[in-house]
XYZ file of C-alpha atoms in Angstrom:
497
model
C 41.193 -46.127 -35.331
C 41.798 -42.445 -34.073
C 38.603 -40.106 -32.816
C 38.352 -38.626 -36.378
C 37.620 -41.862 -37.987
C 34.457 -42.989 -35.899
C 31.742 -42.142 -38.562
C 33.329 -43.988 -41.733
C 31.205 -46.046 -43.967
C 30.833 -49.414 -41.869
C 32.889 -51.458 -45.094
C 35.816 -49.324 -44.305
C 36.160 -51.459 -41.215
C 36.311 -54.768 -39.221
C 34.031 -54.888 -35.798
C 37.199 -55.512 -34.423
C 38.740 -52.195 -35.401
C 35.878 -50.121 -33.892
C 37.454 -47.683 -31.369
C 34.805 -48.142 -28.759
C 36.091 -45.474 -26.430
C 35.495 -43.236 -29.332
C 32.413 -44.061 -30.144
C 30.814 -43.982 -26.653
C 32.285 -40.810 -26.156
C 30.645 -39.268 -29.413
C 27.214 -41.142 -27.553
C 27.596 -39.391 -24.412
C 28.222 -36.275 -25.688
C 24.858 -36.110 -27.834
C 22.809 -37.112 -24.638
C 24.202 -34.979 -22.738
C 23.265 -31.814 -25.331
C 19.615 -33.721 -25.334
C 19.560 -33.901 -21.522
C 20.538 -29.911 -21.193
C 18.032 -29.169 -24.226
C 15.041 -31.791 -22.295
C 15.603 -29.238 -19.015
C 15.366 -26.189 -20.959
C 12.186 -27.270 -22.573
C 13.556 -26.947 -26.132
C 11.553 -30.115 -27.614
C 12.487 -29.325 -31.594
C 16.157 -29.277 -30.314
C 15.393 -32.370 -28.372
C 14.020 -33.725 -32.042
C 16.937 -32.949 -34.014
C 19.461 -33.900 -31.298
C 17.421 -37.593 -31.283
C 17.311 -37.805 -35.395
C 21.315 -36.996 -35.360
C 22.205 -39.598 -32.988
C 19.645 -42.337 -34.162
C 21.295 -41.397 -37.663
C 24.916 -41.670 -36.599
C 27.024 -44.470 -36.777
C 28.329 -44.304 -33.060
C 24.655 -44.735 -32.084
C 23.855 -47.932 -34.200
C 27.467 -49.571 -33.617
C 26.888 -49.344 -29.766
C 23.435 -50.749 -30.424
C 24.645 -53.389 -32.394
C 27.402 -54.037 -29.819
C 24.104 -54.130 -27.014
C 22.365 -56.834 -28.588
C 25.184 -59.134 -29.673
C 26.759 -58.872 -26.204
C 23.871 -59.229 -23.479
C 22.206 -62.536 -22.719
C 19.798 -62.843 -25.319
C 22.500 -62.908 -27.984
C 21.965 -66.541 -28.846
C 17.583 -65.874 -29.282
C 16.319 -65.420 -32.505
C 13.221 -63.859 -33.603
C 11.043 -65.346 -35.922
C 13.272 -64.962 -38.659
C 15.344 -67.530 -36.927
C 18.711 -65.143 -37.905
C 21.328 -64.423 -34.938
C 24.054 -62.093 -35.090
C 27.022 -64.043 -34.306
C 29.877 -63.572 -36.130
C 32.105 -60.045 -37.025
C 31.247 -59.615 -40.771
C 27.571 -60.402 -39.326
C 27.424 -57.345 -37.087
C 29.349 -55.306 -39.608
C 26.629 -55.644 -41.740
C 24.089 -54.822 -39.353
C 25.233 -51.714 -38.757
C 24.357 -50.868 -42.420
C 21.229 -52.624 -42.180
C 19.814 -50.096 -39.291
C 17.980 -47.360 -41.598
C 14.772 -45.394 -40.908
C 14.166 -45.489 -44.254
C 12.033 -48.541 -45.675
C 11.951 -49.700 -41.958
C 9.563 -52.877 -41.305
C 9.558 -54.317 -37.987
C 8.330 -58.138 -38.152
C 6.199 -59.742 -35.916
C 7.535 -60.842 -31.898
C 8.379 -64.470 -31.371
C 5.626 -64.886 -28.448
C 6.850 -67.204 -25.599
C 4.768 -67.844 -22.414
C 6.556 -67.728 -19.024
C 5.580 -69.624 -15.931
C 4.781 -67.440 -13.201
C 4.283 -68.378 -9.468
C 0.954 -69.135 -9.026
C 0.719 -71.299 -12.130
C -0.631 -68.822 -14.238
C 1.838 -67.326 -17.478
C 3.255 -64.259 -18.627
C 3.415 -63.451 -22.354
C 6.857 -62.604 -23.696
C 7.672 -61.239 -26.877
C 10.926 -61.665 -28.602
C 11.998 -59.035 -31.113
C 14.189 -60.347 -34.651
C 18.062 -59.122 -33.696
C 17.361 -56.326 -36.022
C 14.898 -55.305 -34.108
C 16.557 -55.671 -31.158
C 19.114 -53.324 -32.660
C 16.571 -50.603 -33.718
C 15.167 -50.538 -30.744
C 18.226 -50.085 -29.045
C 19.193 -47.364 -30.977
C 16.207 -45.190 -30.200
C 16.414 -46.165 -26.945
C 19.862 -44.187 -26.494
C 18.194 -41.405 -27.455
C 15.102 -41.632 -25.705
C 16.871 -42.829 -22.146
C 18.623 -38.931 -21.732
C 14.858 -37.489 -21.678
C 13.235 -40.314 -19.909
C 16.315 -39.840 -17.088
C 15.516 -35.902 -17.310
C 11.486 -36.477 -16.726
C 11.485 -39.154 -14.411
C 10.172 -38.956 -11.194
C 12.375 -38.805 -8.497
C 10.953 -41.531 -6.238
C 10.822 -44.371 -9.202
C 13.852 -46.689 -9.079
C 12.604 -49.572 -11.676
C 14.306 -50.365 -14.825
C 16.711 -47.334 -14.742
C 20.593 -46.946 -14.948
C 22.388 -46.590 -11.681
C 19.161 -46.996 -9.314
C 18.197 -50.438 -7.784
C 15.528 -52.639 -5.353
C 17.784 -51.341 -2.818
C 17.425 -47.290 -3.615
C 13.027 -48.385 -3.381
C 14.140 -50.227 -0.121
C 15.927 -47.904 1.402
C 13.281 -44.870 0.540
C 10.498 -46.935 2.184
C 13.018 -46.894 5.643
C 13.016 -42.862 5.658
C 9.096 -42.836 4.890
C 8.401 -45.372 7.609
C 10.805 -46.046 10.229
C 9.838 -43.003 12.518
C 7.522 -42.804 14.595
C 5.852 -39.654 13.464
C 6.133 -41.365 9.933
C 3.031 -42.474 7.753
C 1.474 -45.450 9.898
C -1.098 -46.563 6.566
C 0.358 -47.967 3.392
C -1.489 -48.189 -0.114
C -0.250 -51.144 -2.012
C -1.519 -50.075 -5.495
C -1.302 -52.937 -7.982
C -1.535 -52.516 -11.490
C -3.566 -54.437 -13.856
C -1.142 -55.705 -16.929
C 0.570 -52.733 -16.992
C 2.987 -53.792 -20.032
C -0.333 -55.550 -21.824
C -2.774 -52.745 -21.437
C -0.683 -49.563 -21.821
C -2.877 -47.063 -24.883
C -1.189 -47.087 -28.135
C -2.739 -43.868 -28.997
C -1.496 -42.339 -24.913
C 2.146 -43.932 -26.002
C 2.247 -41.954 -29.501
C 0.750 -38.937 -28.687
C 3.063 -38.186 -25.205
C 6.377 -40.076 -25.621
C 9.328 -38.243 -27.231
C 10.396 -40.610 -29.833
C 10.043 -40.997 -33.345
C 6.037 -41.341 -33.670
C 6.688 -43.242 -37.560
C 9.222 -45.828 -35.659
C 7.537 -46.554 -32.604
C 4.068 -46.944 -34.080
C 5.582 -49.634 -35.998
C 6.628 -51.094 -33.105
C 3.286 -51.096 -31.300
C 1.396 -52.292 -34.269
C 4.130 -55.396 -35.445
C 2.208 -57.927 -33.674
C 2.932 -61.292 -32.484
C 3.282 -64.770 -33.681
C 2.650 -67.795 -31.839
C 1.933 -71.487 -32.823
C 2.428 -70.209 -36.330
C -0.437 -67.715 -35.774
C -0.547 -63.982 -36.569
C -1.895 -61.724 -34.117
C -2.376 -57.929 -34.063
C -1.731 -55.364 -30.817
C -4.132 -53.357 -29.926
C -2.539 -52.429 -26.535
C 0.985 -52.675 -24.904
C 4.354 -52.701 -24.906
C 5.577 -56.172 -25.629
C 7.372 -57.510 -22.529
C 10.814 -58.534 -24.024
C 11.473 -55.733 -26.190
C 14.624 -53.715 -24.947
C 12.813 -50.279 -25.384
C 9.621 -51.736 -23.500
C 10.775 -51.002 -20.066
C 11.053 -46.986 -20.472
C 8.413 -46.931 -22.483
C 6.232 -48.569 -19.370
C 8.208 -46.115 -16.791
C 7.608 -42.729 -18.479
C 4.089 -44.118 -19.067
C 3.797 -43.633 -14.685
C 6.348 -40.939 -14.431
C 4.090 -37.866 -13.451
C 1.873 -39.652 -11.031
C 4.765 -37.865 -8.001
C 3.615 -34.455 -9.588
C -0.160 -35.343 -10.124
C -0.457 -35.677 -6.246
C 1.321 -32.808 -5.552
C -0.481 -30.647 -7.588
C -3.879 -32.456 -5.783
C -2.638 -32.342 -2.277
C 0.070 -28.787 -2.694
C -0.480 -28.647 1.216
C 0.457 -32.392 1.843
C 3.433 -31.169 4.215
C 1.875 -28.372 6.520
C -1.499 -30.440 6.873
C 0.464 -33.612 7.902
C -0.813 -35.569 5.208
C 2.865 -37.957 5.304
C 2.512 -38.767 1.632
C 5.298 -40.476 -0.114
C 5.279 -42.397 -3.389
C 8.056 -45.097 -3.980
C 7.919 -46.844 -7.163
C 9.770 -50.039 -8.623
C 8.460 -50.155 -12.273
C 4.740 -50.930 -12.309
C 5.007 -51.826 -7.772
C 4.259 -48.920 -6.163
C 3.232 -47.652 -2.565
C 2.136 -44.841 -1.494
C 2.077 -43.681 2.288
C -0.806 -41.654 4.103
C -1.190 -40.716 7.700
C -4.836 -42.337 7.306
C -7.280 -45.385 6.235
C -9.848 -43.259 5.499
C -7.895 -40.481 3.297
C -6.043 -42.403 0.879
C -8.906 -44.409 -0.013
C -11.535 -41.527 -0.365
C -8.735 -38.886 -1.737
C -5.617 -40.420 -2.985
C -7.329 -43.580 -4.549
C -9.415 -41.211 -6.918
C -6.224 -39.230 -7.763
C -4.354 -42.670 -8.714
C -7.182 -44.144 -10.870
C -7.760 -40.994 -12.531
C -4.251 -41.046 -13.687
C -3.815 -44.555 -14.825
C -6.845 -44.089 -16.787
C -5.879 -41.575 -18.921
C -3.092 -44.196 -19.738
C -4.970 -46.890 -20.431
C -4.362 -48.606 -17.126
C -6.685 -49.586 -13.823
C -5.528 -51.137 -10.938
C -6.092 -54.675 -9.825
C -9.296 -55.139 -6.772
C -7.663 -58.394 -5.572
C -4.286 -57.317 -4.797
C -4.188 -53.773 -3.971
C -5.391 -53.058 -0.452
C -4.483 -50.133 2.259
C -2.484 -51.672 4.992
C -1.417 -50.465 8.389
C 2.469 -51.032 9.067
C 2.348 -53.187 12.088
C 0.489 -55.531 10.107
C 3.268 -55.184 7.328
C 3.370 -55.280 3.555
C 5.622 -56.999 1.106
C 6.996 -54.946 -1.347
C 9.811 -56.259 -3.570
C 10.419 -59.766 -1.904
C 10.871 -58.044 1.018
C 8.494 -58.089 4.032
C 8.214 -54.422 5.469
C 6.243 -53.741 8.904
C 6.905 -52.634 12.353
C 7.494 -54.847 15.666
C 6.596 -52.705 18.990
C 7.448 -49.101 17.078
C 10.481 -50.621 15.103
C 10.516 -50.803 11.386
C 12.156 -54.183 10.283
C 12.669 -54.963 6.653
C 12.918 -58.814 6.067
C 13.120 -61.261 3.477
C 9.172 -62.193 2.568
C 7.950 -65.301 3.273
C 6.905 -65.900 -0.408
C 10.369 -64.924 -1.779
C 12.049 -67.359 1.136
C 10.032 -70.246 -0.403
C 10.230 -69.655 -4.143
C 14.526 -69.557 -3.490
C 14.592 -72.506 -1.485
C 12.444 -74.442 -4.053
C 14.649 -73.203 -6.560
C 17.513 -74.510 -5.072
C 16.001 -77.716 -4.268
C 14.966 -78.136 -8.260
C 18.350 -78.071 -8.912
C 20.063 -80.335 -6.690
C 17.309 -82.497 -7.837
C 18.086 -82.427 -11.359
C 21.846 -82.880 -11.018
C 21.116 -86.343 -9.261
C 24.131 -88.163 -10.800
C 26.116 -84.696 -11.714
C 29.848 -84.439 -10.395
C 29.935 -82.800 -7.336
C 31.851 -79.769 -8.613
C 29.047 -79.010 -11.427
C 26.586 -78.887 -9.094
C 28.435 -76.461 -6.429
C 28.804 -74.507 -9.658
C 25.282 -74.299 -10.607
C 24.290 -73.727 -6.970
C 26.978 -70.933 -5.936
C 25.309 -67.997 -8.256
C 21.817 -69.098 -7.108
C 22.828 -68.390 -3.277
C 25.172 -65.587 -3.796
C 23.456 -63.417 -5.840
C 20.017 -63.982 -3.478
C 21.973 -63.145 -0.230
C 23.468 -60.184 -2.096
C 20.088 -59.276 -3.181
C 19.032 -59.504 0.679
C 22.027 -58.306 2.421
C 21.276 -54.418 2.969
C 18.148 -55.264 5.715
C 17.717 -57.975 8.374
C 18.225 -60.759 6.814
C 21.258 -62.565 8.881
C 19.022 -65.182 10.742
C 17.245 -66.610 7.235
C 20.112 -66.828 5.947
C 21.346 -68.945 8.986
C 18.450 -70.773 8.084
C 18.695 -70.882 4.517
C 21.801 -72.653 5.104
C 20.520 -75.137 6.896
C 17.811 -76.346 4.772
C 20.074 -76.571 1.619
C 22.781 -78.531 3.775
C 20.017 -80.993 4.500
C 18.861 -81.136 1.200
C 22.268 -81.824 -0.183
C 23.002 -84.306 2.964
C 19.914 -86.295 1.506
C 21.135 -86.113 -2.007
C 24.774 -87.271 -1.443
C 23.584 -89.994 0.981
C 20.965 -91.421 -2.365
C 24.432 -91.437 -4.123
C 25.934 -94.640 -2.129
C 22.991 -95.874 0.093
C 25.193 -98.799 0.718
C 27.541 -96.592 2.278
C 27.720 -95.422 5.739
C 27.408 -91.871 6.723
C 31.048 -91.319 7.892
C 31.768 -92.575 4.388
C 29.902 -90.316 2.733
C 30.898 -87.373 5.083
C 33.927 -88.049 4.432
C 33.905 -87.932 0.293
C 31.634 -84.781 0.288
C 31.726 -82.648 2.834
C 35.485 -81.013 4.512
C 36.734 -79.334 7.247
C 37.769 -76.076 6.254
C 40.124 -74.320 8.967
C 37.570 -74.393 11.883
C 34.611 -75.328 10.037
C 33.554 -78.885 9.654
C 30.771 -80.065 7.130
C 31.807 -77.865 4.228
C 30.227 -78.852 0.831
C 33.531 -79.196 -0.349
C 35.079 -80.631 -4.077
C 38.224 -81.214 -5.250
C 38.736 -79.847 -8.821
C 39.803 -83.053 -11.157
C 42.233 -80.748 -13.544
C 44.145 -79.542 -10.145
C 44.209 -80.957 -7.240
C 45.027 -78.018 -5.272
C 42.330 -76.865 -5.850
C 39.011 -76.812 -4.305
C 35.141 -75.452 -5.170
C 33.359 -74.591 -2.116
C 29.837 -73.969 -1.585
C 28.276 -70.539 -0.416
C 27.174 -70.017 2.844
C 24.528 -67.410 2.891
C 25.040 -66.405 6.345
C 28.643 -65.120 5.581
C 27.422 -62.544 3.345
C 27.895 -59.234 5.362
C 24.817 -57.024 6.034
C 25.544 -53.543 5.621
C 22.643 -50.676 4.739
C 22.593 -49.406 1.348
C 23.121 -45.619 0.652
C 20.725 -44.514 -1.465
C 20.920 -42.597 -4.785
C 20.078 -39.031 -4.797
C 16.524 -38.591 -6.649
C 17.336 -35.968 -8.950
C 20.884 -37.570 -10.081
C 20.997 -37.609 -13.793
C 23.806 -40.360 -15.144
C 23.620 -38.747 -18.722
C 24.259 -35.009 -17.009
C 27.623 -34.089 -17.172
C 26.761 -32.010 -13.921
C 26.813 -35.319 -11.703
C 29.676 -37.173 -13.484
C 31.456 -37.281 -10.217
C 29.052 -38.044 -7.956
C 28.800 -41.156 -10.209
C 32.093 -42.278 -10.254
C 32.330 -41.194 -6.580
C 29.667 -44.100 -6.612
C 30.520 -46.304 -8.551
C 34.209 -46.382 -6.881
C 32.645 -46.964 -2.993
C 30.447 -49.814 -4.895
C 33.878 -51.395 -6.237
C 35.774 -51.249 -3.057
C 32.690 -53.677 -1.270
C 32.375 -55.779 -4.448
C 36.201 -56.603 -3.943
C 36.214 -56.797 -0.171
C 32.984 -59.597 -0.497
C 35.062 -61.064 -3.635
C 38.492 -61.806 -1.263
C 36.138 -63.912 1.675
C 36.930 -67.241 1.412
C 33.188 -68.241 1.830
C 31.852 -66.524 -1.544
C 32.647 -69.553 -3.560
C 35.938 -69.284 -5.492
C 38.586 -71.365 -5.948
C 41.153 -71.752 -3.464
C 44.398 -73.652 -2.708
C 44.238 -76.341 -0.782
């Protein structure tokens, strides 16, 4: 299938025939003319640009293509129905119309969180999954446009590490902001105001009122929303980030001087976590406190007395499972204690659960747990835990091979589990059964390479054409590490013997 045959009727066509470079090019191009119309404040253009993409069959194929292909593929709604097969997803593409549109109610689910308490999430039907996905193509170009340039959450091509890294240039100085507001928000996704969300985001006010209003079921029980974006819904997370995008401008329309008086405000935000910085106590609880409240009210939101609090930097702050404060005039960013201890549990719950798996299945289950933590933690100082790290899960896998044979003795035992590898001894080492040159190691933490992150650029745009090669310019550098960490020996794979 050529370019010219992208918008044909959907039963003209297998899902396996789709031309997908085609049809994301015929996407891109449409949010591009909606991101140039967004910055010349044309909002009808904006409108018809949004109804011809929503409409078009490039649109709803990649949407289908989004929610068959991510990793709640395999969760149904409460119509129990999955889209799992090609004729299934064929269909669906017919099946996305504005026209006699009925969202049904969210699946609700409860989440444990840390401290024992849950967290409600709702799980759209696949169709509307797909809807929402649709609309969210065309929605994403403005949001992206809008957004402020300080807010890294839940957006394409940012990252913890972009918030990270902007807390650094805000606080590592010494003439940098010494006070830090830790402003936490009640509920944010729970409490959001229907009637804020309808009246201000630019999105098909029919659709997304239906959204708001489907309600959930739970336990077989109906129940109506009366406030917030369901947690789980694809759409969800923009809609909760252009909810907060404006708070950068609202202070700098109520502190214009900010720079010239010294005031050292800076506002980094990670979804609904955000900071922002103040040169003292005294003024951002008296001035920028009022400014913040003032502006989550209007939303629907109010921020949480227990947890937020105005801390001074030598005390430190965590922020993003990372602990951020300053030793003698020094600004170290470490792994928080709290995030330390939830990881290790976690990887103690699972050597615990796999106490008669095969050795191999349970290096396999533990290898993504460590790597993608260390990788999480590897742009700040993080070396030494992770020294640590290792230690604690050698000793808890030490205890669980010797509860294997406890009639064996422990040069046995070191001997079937753990290998020398070159000049390391004591490696968590398996042999694979199907080829016996080969062997599954397990990640060591401490070999993951720390190296600082270079942060985005606040006003890139990935939907601009006018920074398409600063993103690929991106992308490529973020390639080249990926590989470099991918060819250690350490990171897990398989190896000869």
């Amino acid at each position: 299938m050529n370019a010219g045959t992208v918008a044909c009727a959907p039963s003209d066509f297998g899902w396996q025939t789709i031309n997908w470079v085609a049809v994301k090019r015929q996407v891109k191009k449409l949010q591009a003319r909606i991101v140039k119309a967004t910055q010349d404040g044309k909002r009808g253009k904006v409108k018809t640009l949004q109804w011809l993409l929503t409409h078009s069959f490039s649109g709803k194929t990649l949407a289908v293509k989004r929610v068959t292909e991510n990793r709640g593929k395999n969760t149904p709604g409460v119509d129990k129905i999955i889209w799992n097969t090609s004729k299934a997803k064929t269909n669906a593409i017919a099946s996305l119309q504005r026209r006699g549109y009925k969202p049904l109610p969210l699946r609700r689910v409860l989440i444990p969180k840390k401290k024992g308490t849950t967290r409600p999430l709702g799980i759209p039907t696949m169709k509307d999954r797909a809807m929402q996905a649709l609309y969210l193509l065309a929605l994403e170009p403005v949001a992206e446009t809008t957004a402020d340039r300080h807010s890294y959450g839940f957006r394409p091509e940012r990252s913890a590490a972009d918030a990270g890294e902007q807390c650094f240039h805000c606080l590592s100085k010494g003439n940098h902001a010494q006070w830090v507001l830790e402003a936490d928000i009640k509920a944010c996704f729970d409490t959001i105001s229907h009637e804020w969300l309808i009246d201000n985001i630019p999105v098909d006010k029919t659709i997304l009122q239906k959204w708001l209003k489907a309600g959930f079921e739970y336990q077989k029980q109906l129940f109506p929303t009366e406030a917030g974006t369901p947690q789980g819904g694809i759409i969800s997370p923009v809609l909760a980030n252009m909810t907060l995008d404006g708070l950068e401008y609202a202070l700098a329309k109520a502190f214009p001087y900010s720079i010239k008086k010294g005031l050292k405000m800076n506002m980094v935000r990670y979804a609904d976590d955000l900071i922002i910085t103040g040169h003292s106590k005294e003024w951002l609880q008296e001035k920028v406190m009022p400014v913040l409240v003032t502006f989550l009210v209007k939303r629907g939101l109010t921020l949480s007395p227990e947890k937020t609090r105005i801390t001074h930097i030598t005390e430190g702050f965590d922020f993003l499972g990372w602990n951020i404060r300053k030793y003698n005039g020094k600004l170290l960013m470490k792994p928080s204690k709290a995030n330390i201890k939830a990881h290790i549990l976690r990887v103690r719950e699972i050597i615990k659960a796999n106490k008669t798996a095969k050795q191999m299945n349970l290096i396999g289950q533990l290898n993504p747990v460590l790597r993608g933590w260390a990788n999480y933690h590897r742009h700040i100082v993080a070396k030494k835990t992770f020294s640590k790290i290792d230690t604690q899960v050698w000793s808890a896998l030490w205890r669980w091979a010797k509860r294997r044979h406890p009639n064996k003795s422990a040069r046995w035992v070191k001997a079937k589990y753990f290998k020398t590898r070159g000049s390391r001894d004591w490696m968590f080492t398996a042999i694979d059964e199907s080829n016996k040159h080969k062997k599954l190691s397990l990640v060591l933490e401490a070999d993951t390479p720390i190296k600082r992150h270079v942060q985005i650029k606040g006003m890139a745009n990935p939907h601009d054409p006018v920074w398409t090669r600063y993103f690929e310019a991106r992308r490529n550098k973020q390639r080249t590490k990926s590989t470099h960490r991918c060819c250690r020996v350490p990171q897990g794979a398989f190896v000869e013997a």
